[in-house]
């Protein structure tokens, strides 16, 4: 069925609806689910039927911030009387347990807009589905508004841009449909920078900020056959600190933490992973030596031990240096 035919079918279904249509999305709703919901509610209103957006199981932190920044209010409470539900960005009943019973009642009618495959159980009950292999449900909703030659407000367009950027991982998984939707949303006065910033801003609490700064200040930088190994000690947030050291330019980063116990976080740059340096392997070798637990994958690994003996922290560094020089220095 073409988009035009689907849209015609949607209008036909909505004509017979009494009262408000409930438009909702999954639990801990992400920006894509939220944007898709608000766009679809707008489309339904343009068709001439009242619609209310609700997120009974709340929205995620980044969604909250995005809605706040673009200036769109959201509510948890869904209309009590409504029998017509539009589900955005999900089709599995487990993703919205709050409404599950109402959704499954015989008199309830469901319309689903989703991009997850294979689709969930609710699809079997739906009177109409918009299921497309796009990287965001918001793109499907935008296409419907475009097809109808609708106009939307700037704030709604900004929210939609944020939803698309979020699910495409800032366009990493973009499709033709992605750019068509974005181009139309910009023509509706969507604010690209605002949308981009609202999903990108990293929220770091104070203790993590301090750990990062102390980790940087205390770090030793060691050259191993032209590669940079950075080692530091912090009391907490080791993973955040080792990631920071990699982004600062280290090829291998080790952040050791813990007071009575021993914790270490290790990161390896993409370049060294390609050469065959494996953080998980280093962690396992060291854990075996000190009698702790260690593991992970190529890029990131951790070591844990319930107690800490004198010299163990430094042993982690020396073992890492041994491993790295075996791997890297023999090649030249
Ligand atoms: Mn999605």
Short mmCIF file of C-alpha atoms in Angstrom, two decimals, residues 89-311:
data_model
loop_
_atom_site.label_atom_id
_atom_site.label_comp_id
_atom_site.label_asym_id
_atom_site.label_seq_id
_atom_site.Cartn_x
_atom_site.Cartn_y
_atom_site.Cartn_z
CA UNK A 89 7.93 3.46 18.16
CA UNK A 90 6.86 0.11 19.67
CA UNK A 91 4.57 -2.81 19.02
CA UNK A 92 5.41 -5.08 21.93
CA UNK A 93 2.81 -4.98 24.74
CA UNK A 94 5.54 -5.47 27.36
CA UNK A 95 6.92 -2.03 26.51
CA UNK A 96 3.88 -0.30 27.96
CA UNK A 97 2.57 -2.45 30.79
CA UNK A 98 0.51 0.43 32.20
CA UNK A 99 -1.87 0.38 29.25
CA UNK A 100 -1.44 -3.27 28.34
CA UNK A 101 -4.90 -4.32 29.60
CA UNK A 102 -6.66 -1.47 27.86
CA UNK A 103 -4.76 -2.05 24.62
CA UNK A 104 -5.75 -5.71 24.57
CA UNK A 105 -9.47 -5.14 25.28
CA UNK A 106 -11.72 -6.22 22.37
CA UNK A 107 -13.21 -2.74 21.93
CA UNK A 108 -9.80 -1.06 21.68
CA UNK A 109 -8.53 -0.13 18.24
CA UNK A 110 -4.81 0.17 17.60
CA UNK A 111 -2.82 2.00 14.98
CA UNK A 112 0.92 1.33 15.04
CA UNK A 113 3.83 3.36 13.72
CA UNK A 114 7.11 1.57 14.23
CA UNK A 115 10.51 0.78 12.79
CA UNK A 116 11.51 -2.21 14.91
CA UNK A 117 11.69 -5.55 13.19
CA UNK A 118 10.34 -8.14 13.61
CA UNK A 119 7.25 -6.31 14.87
CA UNK A 120 5.70 -7.19 18.25
CA UNK A 121 2.43 -8.93 19.10
CA UNK A 122 0.25 -5.81 19.06
CA UNK A 123 0.60 -5.64 15.25
CA UNK A 124 -1.81 -8.59 14.96
CA UNK A 125 -4.51 -6.57 16.70
CA UNK A 126 -3.88 -3.31 14.81
CA UNK A 127 -6.45 -1.87 12.40
CA UNK A 128 -3.68 -0.05 10.57
CA UNK A 129 0.11 -0.19 10.71
CA UNK A 130 2.86 2.02 9.40
CA UNK A 131 5.89 -0.24 9.61
CA UNK A 132 8.94 0.89 7.71
CA UNK A 133 12.58 0.04 7.72
CA UNK A 134 13.63 3.59 8.56
CA UNK A 135 16.19 4.36 11.28
CA UNK A 136 13.59 6.37 13.27
CA UNK A 137 9.81 6.21 13.73
CA UNK A 138 9.84 10.01 13.53
CA UNK A 139 10.82 9.72 9.85
CA UNK A 140 7.70 7.65 9.14
CA UNK A 141 5.52 10.21 10.95
CA UNK A 142 7.21 13.10 9.10
CA UNK A 143 6.59 11.40 5.74
CA UNK A 144 2.86 11.24 6.56
CA UNK A 145 2.74 14.96 7.31
CA UNK A 146 4.71 15.67 4.11
CA UNK A 147 2.32 13.51 2.08
CA UNK A 148 -0.62 15.46 3.48
CA UNK A 149 1.16 18.75 2.66
CA UNK A 150 0.63 19.83 6.25
CA UNK A 151 2.39 22.66 8.06
CA UNK A 152 3.78 22.27 11.57
CA UNK A 153 5.21 24.65 14.17
CA UNK A 154 8.94 25.37 14.59
CA UNK A 155 9.12 23.79 18.06
CA UNK A 156 7.49 20.58 16.83
CA UNK A 157 9.86 20.50 13.86
CA UNK A 158 12.83 20.93 16.24
CA UNK A 159 11.59 18.05 18.39
CA UNK A 160 11.27 15.88 15.28
CA UNK A 161 14.84 16.72 14.23
CA UNK A 162 16.03 15.71 17.71
CA UNK A 163 14.12 12.42 17.46
CA UNK A 164 15.72 11.63 14.11
CA UNK A 165 19.23 12.62 15.22
CA UNK A 166 18.86 10.49 18.34
CA UNK A 167 17.80 7.28 16.63
CA UNK A 168 20.19 7.67 13.67
CA UNK A 169 23.06 8.24 16.14
CA UNK A 170 23.51 11.74 14.76
CA UNK A 171 23.02 10.60 11.15
CA UNK A 172 25.40 7.65 11.33
CA UNK A 173 22.54 5.42 10.13
CA UNK A 174 20.88 7.93 7.82
CA UNK A 175 18.80 6.93 4.79
CA UNK A 176 17.35 8.90 1.86
CA UNK A 177 14.16 9.19 3.90
CA UNK A 178 16.18 10.67 6.77
CA UNK A 179 17.45 13.57 4.68
CA UNK A 180 14.08 14.12 2.99
CA UNK A 181 12.42 14.33 6.40
CA UNK A 182 15.13 16.61 7.82
CA UNK A 183 14.99 18.92 4.83
CA UNK A 184 11.21 19.28 5.20
CA UNK A 185 11.51 19.80 8.98
CA UNK A 186 14.05 22.59 8.41
CA UNK A 187 11.63 24.21 5.96
CA UNK A 188 9.10 24.20 8.84
CA UNK A 189 11.59 26.28 10.85
CA UNK A 190 13.00 23.44 12.89
CA UNK A 191 16.07 24.54 14.85
CA UNK A 192 18.83 22.08 13.94
CA UNK A 193 21.42 23.34 16.43
CA UNK A 194 18.94 23.33 19.29
CA UNK A 195 17.88 19.79 18.42
CA UNK A 196 21.47 18.60 18.06
CA UNK A 197 22.57 20.15 21.34
CA UNK A 198 19.59 18.86 23.28
CA UNK A 199 20.41 15.22 22.49
CA UNK A 200 24.20 15.63 22.67
CA UNK A 201 24.69 17.35 25.99
CA UNK A 202 26.34 14.91 28.34
CA UNK A 203 25.15 15.12 31.90
CA UNK A 204 28.08 14.58 34.23
CA UNK A 205 27.62 14.97 37.96
CA UNK A 206 30.05 16.79 40.19
CA UNK A 207 31.85 13.74 41.63
CA UNK A 208 32.48 12.41 38.14
CA UNK A 209 33.82 15.78 37.00
CA UNK A 210 36.25 15.84 39.95
CA UNK A 211 37.34 12.26 39.30
CA UNK A 212 38.03 13.14 35.67
CA UNK A 213 40.07 16.23 36.54
CA UNK A 214 42.06 14.46 39.26
CA UNK A 215 42.57 11.50 36.96
CA UNK A 216 44.03 13.80 34.32
CA UNK A 217 46.29 15.64 36.77
CA UNK A 218 47.71 12.47 38.27
CA UNK A 219 48.27 10.59 35.06
CA UNK A 220 51.63 9.23 33.94
CA UNK A 221 52.27 9.09 30.22
CA UNK A 222 54.58 6.35 28.98
CA UNK A 223 55.88 5.90 25.46
CA UNK A 224 56.01 2.28 24.31
CA UNK A 225 57.57 1.96 20.87
CA UNK A 226 55.84 5.09 19.66
CA UNK A 227 52.49 4.40 21.31
CA UNK A 228 51.12 6.26 24.32
CA UNK A 229 50.12 4.44 27.50
CA UNK A 230 48.39 6.61 30.11
CA UNK A 231 48.05 5.42 33.70
CA UNK A 232 46.24 7.12 36.55
CA UNK A 233 44.70 6.50 39.96
CA UNK A 234 41.34 7.80 41.16
CA UNK A 235 38.98 6.80 43.94
CA UNK A 236 35.91 6.35 41.73
CA UNK A 237 34.56 6.70 38.18
CA UNK A 238 37.43 4.71 36.67
CA UNK A 239 35.56 3.95 33.43
CA UNK A 240 34.79 7.60 32.81
CA UNK A 241 38.42 8.53 33.48
CA UNK A 242 39.92 5.87 31.21
CA UNK A 243 37.56 6.92 28.41
CA UNK A 244 38.63 10.51 28.90
CA UNK A 245 42.32 9.55 28.62
CA UNK A 246 41.64 7.84 25.29
CA UNK A 247 39.78 10.87 23.98
CA UNK A 248 42.75 12.98 25.12
CA UNK A 249 45.01 10.94 22.84
CA UNK A 250 46.22 7.88 24.73
CA UNK A 251 46.45 4.58 22.84
CA UNK A 252 45.96 2.61 26.02
CA UNK A 253 44.44 4.04 29.18
CA UNK A 254 44.34 2.50 32.63
CA UNK A 255 42.47 4.06 35.53
CA UNK A 256 42.89 2.25 38.82
CA UNK A 257 40.51 2.92 41.67
CA UNK A 258 39.01 1.57 44.85
CA UNK A 259 40.02 1.95 48.51
CA UNK A 260 39.83 -1.39 50.29
CA UNK A 261 39.02 -3.17 47.06
CA UNK A 262 40.81 -2.97 43.74
CA UNK A 263 39.12 -1.81 40.56
CA UNK A 264 40.71 -0.99 37.25
CA UNK A 265 39.28 0.17 33.98
CA UNK A 266 41.19 -0.22 30.76
CA UNK A 267 40.57 1.23 27.31
CA UNK A 268 42.32 0.64 24.00
CA UNK A 269 42.16 3.04 21.04
CA UNK A 270 40.58 1.94 17.74
CA UNK A 271 43.99 1.98 16.05
CA UNK A 272 45.58 -0.41 18.55
CA UNK A 273 42.55 -2.69 18.48
CA UNK A 274 43.12 -3.07 14.75
CA UNK A 275 46.75 -4.03 15.40
CA UNK A 276 45.57 -6.72 17.78
CA UNK A 277 45.82 -5.18 21.25
CA UNK A 278 42.93 -6.53 23.27
CA UNK A 279 41.88 -4.88 26.53
CA UNK A 280 39.94 -7.98 27.60
CA UNK A 281 43.03 -10.15 27.15
CA UNK A 282 45.19 -7.77 29.22
CA UNK A 283 42.57 -7.71 31.98
CA UNK A 284 42.37 -11.49 32.10
CA UNK A 285 46.16 -11.90 32.24
CA UNK A 286 46.48 -9.40 35.11
CA UNK A 287 43.47 -10.78 37.01
CA UNK A 288 44.99 -14.22 36.91
CA UNK A 289 48.28 -12.90 38.33
CA UNK A 290 46.67 -11.03 41.22
CA UNK A 291 43.82 -13.46 41.85
CA UNK A 292 40.94 -11.21 40.89
CA UNK A 293 38.34 -11.16 38.18
CA UNK A 294 39.05 -9.59 34.83
CA UNK A 295 37.50 -9.41 31.41
CA UNK A 296 35.81 -7.37 28.76
CA UNK A 297 36.21 -6.89 25.05
CA UNK A 298 38.84 -5.48 22.71
CA UNK A 299 38.17 -1.82 23.40
CA UNK A 300 37.20 -1.84 27.06
CA UNK A 301 37.82 -4.11 30.01
CA UNK A 302 37.86 -4.14 33.79
CA UNK A 303 39.60 -5.83 36.69
CA UNK A 304 38.05 -6.37 40.14
CA UNK A 305 39.42 -7.78 43.35
CA UNK A 306 37.84 -7.69 46.82
CA UNK A 307 41.07 -6.80 48.63
CA UNK A 308 44.13 -4.88 47.68
CA UNK A 309 47.78 -5.81 48.41
CA UNK A 310 50.70 -3.43 48.38
CA UNK A 311 52.18 -2.89 44.93
#
